GROMACS .gro file of C-alpha atoms in nm:
model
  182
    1UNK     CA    1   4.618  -8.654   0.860
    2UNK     CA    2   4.728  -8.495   0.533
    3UNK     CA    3   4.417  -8.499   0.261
    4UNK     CA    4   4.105  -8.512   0.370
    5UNK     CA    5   3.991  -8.623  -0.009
    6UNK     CA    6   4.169  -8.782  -0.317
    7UNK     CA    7   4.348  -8.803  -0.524
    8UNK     CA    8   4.022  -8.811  -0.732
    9UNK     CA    9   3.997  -8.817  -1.139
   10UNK     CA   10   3.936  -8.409  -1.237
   11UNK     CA   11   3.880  -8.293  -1.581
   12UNK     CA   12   3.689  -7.951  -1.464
   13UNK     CA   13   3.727  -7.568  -1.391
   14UNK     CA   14   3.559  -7.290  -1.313
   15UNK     CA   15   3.510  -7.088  -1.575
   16UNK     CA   16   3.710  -6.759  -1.615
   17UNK     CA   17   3.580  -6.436  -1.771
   18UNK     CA   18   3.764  -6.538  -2.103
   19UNK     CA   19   3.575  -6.882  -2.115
   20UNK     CA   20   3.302  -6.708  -2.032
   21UNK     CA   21   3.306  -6.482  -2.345
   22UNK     CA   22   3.379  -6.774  -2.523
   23UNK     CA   23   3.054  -6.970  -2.460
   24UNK     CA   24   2.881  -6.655  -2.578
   25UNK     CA   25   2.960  -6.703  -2.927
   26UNK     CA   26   2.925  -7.136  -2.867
   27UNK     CA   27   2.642  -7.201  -2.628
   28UNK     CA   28   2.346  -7.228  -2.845
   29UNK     CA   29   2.585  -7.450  -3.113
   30UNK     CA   30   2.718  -7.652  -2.759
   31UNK     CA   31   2.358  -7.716  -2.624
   32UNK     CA   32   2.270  -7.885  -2.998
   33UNK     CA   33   2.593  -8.011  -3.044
   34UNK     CA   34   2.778  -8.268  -2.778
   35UNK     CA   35   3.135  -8.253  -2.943
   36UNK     CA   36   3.087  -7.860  -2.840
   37UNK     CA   37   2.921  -7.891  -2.476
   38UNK     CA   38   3.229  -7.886  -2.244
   39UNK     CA   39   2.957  -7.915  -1.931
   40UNK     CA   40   3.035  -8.265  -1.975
   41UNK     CA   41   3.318  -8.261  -1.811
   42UNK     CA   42   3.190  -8.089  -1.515
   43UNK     CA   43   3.061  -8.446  -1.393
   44UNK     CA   44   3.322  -8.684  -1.555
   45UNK     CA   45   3.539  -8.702  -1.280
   46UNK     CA   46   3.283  -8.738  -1.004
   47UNK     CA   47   3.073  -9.006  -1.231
   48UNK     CA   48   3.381  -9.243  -1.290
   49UNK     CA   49   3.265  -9.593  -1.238
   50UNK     CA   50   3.523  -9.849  -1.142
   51UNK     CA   51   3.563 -10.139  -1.380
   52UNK     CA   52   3.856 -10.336  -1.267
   53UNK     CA   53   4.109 -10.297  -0.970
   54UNK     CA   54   4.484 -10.470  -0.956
   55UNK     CA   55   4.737 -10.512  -0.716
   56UNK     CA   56   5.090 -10.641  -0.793
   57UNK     CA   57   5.339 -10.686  -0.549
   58UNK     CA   58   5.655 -10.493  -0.648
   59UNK     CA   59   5.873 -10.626  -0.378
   60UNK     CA   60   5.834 -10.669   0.031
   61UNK     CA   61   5.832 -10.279   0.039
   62UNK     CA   62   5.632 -10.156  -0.266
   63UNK     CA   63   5.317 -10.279  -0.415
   64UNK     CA   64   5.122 -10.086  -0.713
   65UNK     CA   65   4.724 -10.063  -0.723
   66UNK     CA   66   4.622 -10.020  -1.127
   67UNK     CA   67   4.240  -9.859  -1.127
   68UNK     CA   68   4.055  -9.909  -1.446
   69UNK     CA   69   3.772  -9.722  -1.481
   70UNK     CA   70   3.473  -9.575  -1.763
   71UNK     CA   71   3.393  -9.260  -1.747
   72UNK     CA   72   3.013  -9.268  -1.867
   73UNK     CA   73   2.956  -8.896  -1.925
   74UNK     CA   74   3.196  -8.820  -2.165
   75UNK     CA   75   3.297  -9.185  -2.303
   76UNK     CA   76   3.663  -9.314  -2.272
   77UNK     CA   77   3.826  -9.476  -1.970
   78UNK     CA   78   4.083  -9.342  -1.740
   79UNK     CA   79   4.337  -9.532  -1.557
   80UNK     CA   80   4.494  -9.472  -1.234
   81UNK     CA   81   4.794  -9.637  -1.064
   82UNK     CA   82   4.896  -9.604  -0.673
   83UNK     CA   83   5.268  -9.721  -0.649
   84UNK     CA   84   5.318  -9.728  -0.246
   85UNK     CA   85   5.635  -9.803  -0.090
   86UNK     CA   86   5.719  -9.899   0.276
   87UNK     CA   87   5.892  -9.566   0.336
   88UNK     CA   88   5.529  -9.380   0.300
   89UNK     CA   89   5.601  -9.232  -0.036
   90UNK     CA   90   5.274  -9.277  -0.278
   91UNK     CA   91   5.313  -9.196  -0.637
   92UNK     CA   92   4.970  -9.118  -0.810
   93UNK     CA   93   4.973  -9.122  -1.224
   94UNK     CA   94   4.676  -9.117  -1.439
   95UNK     CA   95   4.579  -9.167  -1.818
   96UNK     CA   96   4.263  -9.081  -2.006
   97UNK     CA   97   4.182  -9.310  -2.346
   98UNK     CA   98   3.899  -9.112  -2.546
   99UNK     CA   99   3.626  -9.304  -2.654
  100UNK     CA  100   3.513  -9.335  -3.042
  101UNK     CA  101   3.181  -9.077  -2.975
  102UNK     CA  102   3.219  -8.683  -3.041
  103UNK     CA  103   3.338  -8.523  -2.715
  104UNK     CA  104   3.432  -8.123  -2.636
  105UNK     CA  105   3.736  -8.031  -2.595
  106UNK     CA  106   3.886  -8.096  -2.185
  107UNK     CA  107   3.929  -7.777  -2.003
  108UNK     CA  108   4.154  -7.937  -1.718
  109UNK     CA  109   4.256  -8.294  -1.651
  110UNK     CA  110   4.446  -8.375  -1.308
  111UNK     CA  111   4.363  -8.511  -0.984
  112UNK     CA  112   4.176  -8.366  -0.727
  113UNK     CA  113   4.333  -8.329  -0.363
  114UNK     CA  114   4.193  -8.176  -0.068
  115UNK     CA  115   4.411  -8.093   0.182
  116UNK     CA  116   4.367  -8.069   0.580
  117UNK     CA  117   4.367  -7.815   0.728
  118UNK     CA  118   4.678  -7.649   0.870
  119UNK     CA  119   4.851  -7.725   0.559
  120UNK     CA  120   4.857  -7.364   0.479
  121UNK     CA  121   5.224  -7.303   0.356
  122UNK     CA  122   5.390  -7.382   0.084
  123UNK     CA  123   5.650  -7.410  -0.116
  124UNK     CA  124   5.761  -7.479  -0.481
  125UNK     CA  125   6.039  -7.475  -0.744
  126UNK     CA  126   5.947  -7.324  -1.004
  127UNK     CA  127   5.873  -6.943  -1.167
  128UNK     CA  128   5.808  -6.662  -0.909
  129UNK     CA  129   5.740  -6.526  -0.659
  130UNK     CA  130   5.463  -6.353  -0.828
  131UNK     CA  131   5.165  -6.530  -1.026
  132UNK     CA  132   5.329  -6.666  -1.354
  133UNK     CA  133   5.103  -6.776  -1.619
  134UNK     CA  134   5.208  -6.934  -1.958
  135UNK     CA  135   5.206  -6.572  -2.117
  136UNK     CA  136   5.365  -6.478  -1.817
  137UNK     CA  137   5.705  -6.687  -1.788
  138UNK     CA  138   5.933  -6.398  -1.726
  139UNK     CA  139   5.965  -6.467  -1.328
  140UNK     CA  140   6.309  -6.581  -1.244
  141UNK     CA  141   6.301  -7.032  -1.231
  142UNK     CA  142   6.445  -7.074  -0.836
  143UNK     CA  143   6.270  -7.226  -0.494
  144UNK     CA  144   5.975  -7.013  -0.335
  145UNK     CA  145   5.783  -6.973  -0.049
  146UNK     CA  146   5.442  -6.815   0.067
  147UNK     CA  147   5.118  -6.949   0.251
  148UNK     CA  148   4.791  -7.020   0.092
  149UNK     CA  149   4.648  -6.672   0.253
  150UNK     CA  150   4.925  -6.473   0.070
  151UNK     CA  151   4.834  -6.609  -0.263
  152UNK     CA  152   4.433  -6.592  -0.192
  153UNK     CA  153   4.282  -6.326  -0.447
  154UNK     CA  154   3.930  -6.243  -0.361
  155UNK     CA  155   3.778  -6.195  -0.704
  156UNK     CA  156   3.395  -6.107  -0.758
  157UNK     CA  157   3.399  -6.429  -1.003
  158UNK     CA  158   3.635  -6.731  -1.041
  159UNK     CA  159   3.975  -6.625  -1.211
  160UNK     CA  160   4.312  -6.861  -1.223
  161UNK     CA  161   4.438  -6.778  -0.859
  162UNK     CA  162   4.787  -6.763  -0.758
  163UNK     CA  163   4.878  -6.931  -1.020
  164UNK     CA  164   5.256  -7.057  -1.071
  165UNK     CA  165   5.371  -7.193  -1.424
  166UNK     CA  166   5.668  -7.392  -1.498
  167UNK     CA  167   5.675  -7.615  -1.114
  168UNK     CA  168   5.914  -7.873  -1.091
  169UNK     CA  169   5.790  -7.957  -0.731
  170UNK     CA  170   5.531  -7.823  -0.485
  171UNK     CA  171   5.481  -7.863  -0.122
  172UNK     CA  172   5.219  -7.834   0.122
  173UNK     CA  173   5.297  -7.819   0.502
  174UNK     CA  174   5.160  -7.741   0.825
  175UNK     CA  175   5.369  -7.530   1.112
  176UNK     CA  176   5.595  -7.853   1.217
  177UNK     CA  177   5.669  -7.888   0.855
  178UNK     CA  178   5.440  -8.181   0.794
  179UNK     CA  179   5.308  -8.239   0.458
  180UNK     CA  180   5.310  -8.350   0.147
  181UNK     CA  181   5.519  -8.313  -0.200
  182UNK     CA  182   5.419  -8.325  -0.515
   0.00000   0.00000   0.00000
């Protein structure tokens, strides 16, 4: 077993201390206002409702699942395709279509994956070994390795979190090297 959940449509974050400063100076405007709320989004994700579901038969070794669905709490629709092939390789894309109602700005959109457990090293090609942030591209661009313990940062409120910028690949495996690439 490799993920326990997902991939699942994910337009949320916690909030860091900058966001939270932020919201000082917006909240009573955001609670009035919903093109300024982004709490919205907090919910998107989970509250997608399906709307339509496709398969089409590639060939006799791949097939592709299109998801359409509406995503009620914000407006717009997402889409999600599944192209599976018989060697066990699944590639996951996504696409969000904004509706025509006021909506606040996205802090994240991705897909949700949660792991198994034992899937605790990993490696990835890409800026490092340290934390690299978008402000923070000097890190030399080469192929890393560390395990999720190493990169854990136990901060007294959510912060970004061994965070790597500039990935061309990641993976996620367990002691026999068993995992998953993305």
């Amino acid at each position: 077993k490799i993920l326990d959940r997902g991939p699942l449509p994910d337009f949320w974050r916690a909030p860091t201390d900058n966001d939270i400063g932020a919201w000082k100076s917006l909240g009573n405007a955001a609670r009035k206002d919903p093109a300024l709320d982004i709490f919205a989004w907090k919910t998107a994700g989970p509250g997608w409702k399906v709307t339509d579901v496709q398969l089409t038969r590639v060939d006799e070794n791949a097939a592709t699942i299109t998801v359409e669905a509406a995503l009620p709490r914000v407006g717009g629709a997402l889409t999600v395709t599944y192209e599976i092939r018989g060697t066990g390789e699944v590639t996951v894309g996504s696409s969000y279509r904004p509706g025509a109602g006021p909506v606040a700005m996205m802090p994240r959109f991705g897909m949700e994956l949660v792991a198994s457990a034992g899937l605790n090293r990993f490696s990835w090609y890409g800026r490092g070994p340290a934390e690299t942030y978008s402000d923070r591209a000097f890190e030399r661009v080469g192929v890393y390795g560390s395990t999720v313990g190493r990169e854990w940062v136990e901060y007294a409120r959510p912060q970004e979190n061994g965070n790597k910028a500039d990935v061309r690949w990641v993976e996620l495996t367990n002691a026999q090297r068993s995992g998953l690439r993305a």
